Amino acid sequence: MQTTACIIAPAMERLRIGLLGSGRGSNAAAILRAARDGTLPVEPVLVLSDNPDAGILDLARAEGVEHGVIREHRFRTRLSEEVEKDVASRLLSAGCELVVLAGYMRLLKAPLLSAFPQRIINIHPSLLPKFPGLEAWRQALDAGEAETGCTVHYVDGGMDTGTVIRQSRVPVLPGDTAATLHARIQAAEHQLYPAVLRDFAEGRLP
Ligand code: GRF
């Protein structure tokens, strides 16, 4: 009788991610949903927000993902050193391998950048290096661009200045308002961010 060796493939390791956000959390929602469905090989281990009322915290609660509030009372555009050190240690203790910024509205400093070198990514609603900063969709509209989009990039200490990983383009259509253009860009973001995370998880990005 012939016997067949049965080789059981090891379950693929899922990339452990931490998410930081300050707002609505529609990008986080796309990522958490895909992780839960098993269509994206990532495991969200911690969600943190500097805004106690942020939608991203409600999402984490609904998905059963560990979450918490970052309490910063001294600065608006960054965290004080001790608070950022605490954020880094919470992420490291959770076993986070990649930090995913999803609408996080503060600049990062040394405590986080050195704890996760080349392991923090962000999504921005323009084709960087064009239109860094706030309301990038409105900047594109005001500049009369025929095309804009979104960018996933590594995070450094600047505002939207890190190395670009990947971009997705969207047209600016006649009659667009800031709201319609923003909605079109966000729809592209919800495709692009999970796609880049898949590349990280499957080892196609450094
Ligand atoms: C996104 O448009 C992203 O590009 C920018 O902040 C926004 C966050 O939106 N960095 P949401 O909270 O994911 O809905």
Tab-separated table of N, CA and C in Angstrom, residues 92-162:
chain	number	residue	atom	x	y	z
A	92	LEU	N	5.220	48.487	22.646
A	92	LEU	CA	6.207	47.399	22.696
A	92	LEU	C	5.699	46.263	23.578
A	93	SER	N	5.090	46.619	24.727
A	93	SER	CA	4.583	45.566	25.621
A	93	SER	C	3.481	44.747	24.958
A	94	ALA	N	2.730	45.395	24.070
A	94	ALA	CA	1.655	44.664	23.366
A	94	ALA	C	2.226	43.781	22.254
A	95	GLY	N	3.526	43.868	22.027
A	95	GLY	CA	4.147	43.037	20.987
A	95	GLY	C	3.977	43.608	19.598
A	96	CYS	N	3.724	44.920	19.528
A	96	CYS	CA	3.498	45.566	18.230
A	96	CYS	C	4.773	45.536	17.379
A	97	GLU	N	4.632	45.147	16.116
A	97	GLU	CA	5.777	45.115	15.192
A	97	GLU	C	5.770	46.307	14.238
A	98	LEU	N	4.595	46.820	13.945
A	98	LEU	CA	4.471	47.940	13.009
A	98	LEU	C	3.416	48.901	13.572
A	99	VAL	N	3.764	50.194	13.602
A	99	VAL	CA	2.821	51.204	14.092
A	99	VAL	C	2.150	51.855	12.893
A	100	VAL	N	0.826	51.870	12.908
A	100	VAL	CA	0.039	52.370	11.780
A	100	VAL	C	-0.684	53.640	12.236
A	101	LEU	N	-0.301	54.773	11.662
A	101	LEU	CA	-0.999	56.021	11.981
A	101	LEU	C	-2.209	56.137	11.073
A	102	ALA	N	-3.368	56.347	11.693
A	102	ALA	CA	-4.611	56.443	10.916
A	102	ALA	C	-5.360	57.683	11.388
A	103	GLY	N	-4.989	58.832	10.812
A	103	GLY	CA	-5.616	60.081	11.239
A	103	GLY	C	-5.093	60.554	12.580
A	104	TYR	N	-3.829	60.251	12.876
A	104	TYR	CA	-3.211	60.720	14.122
A	104	TYR	C	-2.643	62.117	13.867
A	105	MET	N	-3.032	63.084	14.693
A	105	MET	CA	-2.813	64.492	14.339
A	105	MET	C	-1.612	65.155	15.009
A	106	ARG	N	-0.679	64.372	15.520
A	106	ARG	CA	0.505	64.990	16.148
A	106	ARG	C	1.774	64.517	15.461
A	107	LEU	N	2.810	65.361	15.547
A	107	LEU	CA	4.120	64.955	15.030
A	107	LEU	C	4.751	63.961	15.999
A	108	LEU	N	5.568	63.053	15.460
A	108	LEU	CA	6.256	62.078	16.314
A	108	LEU	C	7.668	62.563	16.623
A	109	LYS	N	8.138	62.192	17.800
A	109	LYS	CA	9.472	62.589	18.257
A	109	LYS	C	10.304	61.341	18.543
A	110	ALA	N	11.472	61.581	19.140
A	110	ALA	CA	12.452	60.500	19.319
A	110	ALA	C	11.936	59.266	20.065
A	111	PRO	N	11.167	59.399	21.149
A	111	PRO	CA	10.815	58.167	21.869
A	111	PRO	C	10.126	57.131	20.971
A	112	LEU	N	9.191	57.562	20.137
A	112	LEU	CA	8.511	56.598	19.258
A	112	LEU	C	9.365	56.243	18.045
A	113	LEU	N	10.007	57.262	17.473
A	113	LEU	CA	10.778	57.000	16.247
A	113	LEU	C	11.938	56.045	16.525
A	114	SER	N	12.557	56.156	17.709
A	114	SER	CA	13.686	55.256	17.976
A	114	SER	C	13.213	53.891	18.459
A	115	ALA	N	12.019	53.822	19.035
A	115	ALA	CA	11.501	52.501	19.457
A	115	ALA	C	11.063	51.672	18.241
A	116	PHE	N	10.636	52.345	17.164
A	116	PHE	CA	10.150	51.650	15.963
A	116	PHE	C	10.818	52.210	14.705
A	117	PRO	N	12.140	52.020	14.564
A	117	PRO	CA	12.817	52.606	13.403
A	117	PRO	C	12.302	51.994	12.099
A	118	GLN	N	11.908	52.829	11.143
A	118	GLN	CA	11.349	52.388	9.843
A	118	GLN	C	10.162	51.452	10.042
A	119	ARG	N	9.497	51.569	11.175
A	119	ARG	CA	8.361	50.692	11.472
A	119	ARG	C	7.147	51.495	11.908
A	120	ILE	N	7.063	52.716	11.396
A	120	ILE	CA	5.863	53.530	11.615
A	120	ILE	C	5.456	54.061	10.248
A	121	ILE	N	4.191	53.859	9.901
A	121	ILE	CA	3.711	54.330	8.607
A	121	ILE	C	2.470	55.202	8.792
A	122	ASN	N	2.222	56.027	7.772
A	122	ASN	CA	1.099	56.968	7.827
A	122	ASN	C	0.432	57.007	6.462
A	123	ILE	N	-0.841	57.416	6.459
A	123	ILE	CA	-1.505	57.680	5.181
A	123	ILE	C	-1.889	59.156	5.136
A	124	HIS	N	-1.661	59.757	3.963
A	124	HIS	CA	-1.911	61.199	3.810
A	124	HIS	C	-2.747	61.420	2.539
A	125	PRO	N	-3.736	62.334	2.602
A	125	PRO	CA	-4.653	62.486	1.462
A	125	PRO	C	-4.164	63.406	0.343
A	126	SER	N	-2.947	63.158	-0.148
A	126	SER	CA	-2.472	63.847	-1.354
A	126	SER	C	-1.368	63.002	-1.965
A	127	LEU	N	-0.921	63.417	-3.137
A	127	LEU	CA	0.221	62.751	-3.764
A	127	LEU	C	1.480	63.469	-3.265
A	128	LEU	N	1.964	63.050	-2.103
A	128	LEU	CA	3.165	63.694	-1.548
A	128	LEU	C	4.310	63.575	-2.545
A	129	PRO	N	5.214	64.561	-2.648
A	129	PRO	CA	5.394	65.663	-1.694
A	129	PRO	C	4.452	66.848	-1.899
A	130	LYS	N	3.483	66.712	-2.822
A	130	LYS	CA	2.530	67.821	-2.974
A	130	LYS	C	1.572	67.866	-1.783
A	131	PHE	N	1.263	69.022	-1.335
A	131	PHE	CA	0.225	69.295	-0.349
A	131	PHE	C	0.356	68.536	0.979
A	132	PRO	N	1.486	68.686	1.662
A	132	PRO	CA	1.546	68.167	3.034
A	132	PRO	C	0.646	69.017	3.931
A	133	GLY	N	0.402	68.541	5.136
A	133	GLY	CA	-0.335	69.342	6.117
A	133	GLY	C	-1.832	69.127	6.055
A	134	LEU	N	-2.557	70.097	6.602
A	134	LEU	CA	-4.003	69.933	6.813
A	134	LEU	C	-4.806	70.091	5.526
A	135	GLU	N	-5.942	69.406	5.468
A	135	GLU	CA	-6.922	69.534	4.381
A	135	GLU	C	-6.261	69.525	3.007
A	136	ALA	N	-5.500	68.486	2.778
A	136	ALA	CA	-4.732	68.378	1.536
A	136	ALA	C	-5.647	68.322	0.312
A	137	TRP	N	-6.839	67.782	0.487
A	137	TRP	CA	-7.784	67.723	-0.645
A	137	TRP	C	-8.221	69.133	-1.045
A	138	ARG	N	-8.397	69.994	-0.043
A	138	ARG	CA	-8.793	71.382	-0.337
A	138	ARG	C	-7.628	72.125	-1.009
A	139	GLN	N	-6.416	71.823	-0.563
A	139	GLN	CA	-5.239	72.441	-1.186
A	139	GLN	C	-5.168	72.063	-2.669
A	140	ALA	N	-5.445	70.783	-2.975
A	140	ALA	CA	-5.387	70.319	-4.371
A	140	ALA	C	-6.460	71.004	-5.205
A	141	LEU	N	-7.653	71.128	-4.634
A	141	LEU	CA	-8.765	71.773	-5.337
A	141	LEU	C	-8.429	73.247	-5.606
A	142	ASP	N	-7.947	73.932	-4.573
A	142	ASP	CA	-7.619	75.363	-4.716
A	142	ASP	C	-6.496	75.585	-5.729
A	143	ALA	N	-5.606	74.594	-5.848
A	143	ALA	CA	-4.480	74.739	-6.783
A	143	ALA	C	-4.890	74.399	-8.211
A	144	GLY	N	-6.122	73.950	-8.417
A	144	GLY	CA	-6.601	73.637	-9.760
A	144	GLY	C	-6.021	72.352	-10.327
A	145	GLU	N	-5.665	71.399	-9.460
A	145	GLU	CA	-5.095	70.127	-9.928
A	145	GLU	C	-6.146	69.312	-10.686
A	146	ALA	N	-5.712	68.591	-11.704
A	146	ALA	CA	-6.635	67.699	-12.413
A	146	ALA	C	-6.656	66.328	-11.756
A	147	GLU	N	-5.675	66.081	-10.913
A	147	GLU	CA	-5.529	64.759	-10.296
A	147	GLU	C	-4.911	64.946	-8.911
A	148	THR	N	-5.363	64.143	-7.972
A	148	THR	CA	-4.703	64.094	-6.661
A	148	THR	C	-4.738	62.644	-6.193
A	149	GLY	N	-4.739	62.391	-4.889
A	149	GLY	CA	-4.729	60.988	-4.472
A	149	GLY	C	-4.346	60.844	-3.026
A	150	CYS	N	-3.704	59.724	-2.705
A	150	CYS	CA	-3.278	59.488	-1.329
A	150	CYS	C	-1.940	58.748	-1.340
A	151	THR	N	-1.236	58.870	-0.233
A	151	THR	CA	0.125	58.340	-0.136
A	151	THR	C	0.294	57.604	1.181
A	152	VAL	N	0.875	56.406	1.141
A	152	VAL	CA	1.341	55.762	2.370
A	152	VAL	C	2.850	55.965	2.415
A	153	HIS	N	3.334	56.419	3.574
A	153	HIS	CA	4.770	56.737	3.686
A	153	HIS	C	5.290	56.350	5.062
A	154	TYR	N	6.603	56.129	5.132
A	154	TYR	CA	7.246	55.954	6.428
A	154	TYR	C	7.195	57.283	7.162
A	155	VAL	N	7.170	57.223	8.486
A	155	VAL	CA	7.077	58.440	9.282
A	155	VAL	C	8.452	58.808	9.829
A	156	ASP	N	8.791	60.087	9.645
A	156	ASP	CA	9.984	60.635	10.298
A	156	ASP	C	9.523	61.802	11.174
A	157	GLY	N	10.462	62.634	11.590
A	157	GLY	CA	10.087	63.701	12.518
A	157	GLY	C	9.397	64.889	11.869
A	158	GLY	N	9.298	64.909	10.536
A	158	GLY	CA	8.692	66.053	9.845
A	158	GLY	C	7.198	65.858	9.629
A	159	MET	N	6.592	66.870	9.002
A	159	MET	CA	5.160	66.755	8.711
A	159	MET	C	4.969	66.192	7.304
A	160	ASP	N	4.611	64.913	7.229
A	160	ASP	CA	4.332	64.246	5.947
A	160	ASP	C	5.562	64.233	5.036
A	161	THR	N	6.746	64.039	5.645
A	161	THR	CA	7.992	64.139	4.878
A	161	THR	C	8.695	62.791	4.665
A	162	GLY	N	8.232	61.717	5.289
A	162	GLY	CA	8.977	60.442	5.204
A	162	GLY	C	8.927	59.824	3.817
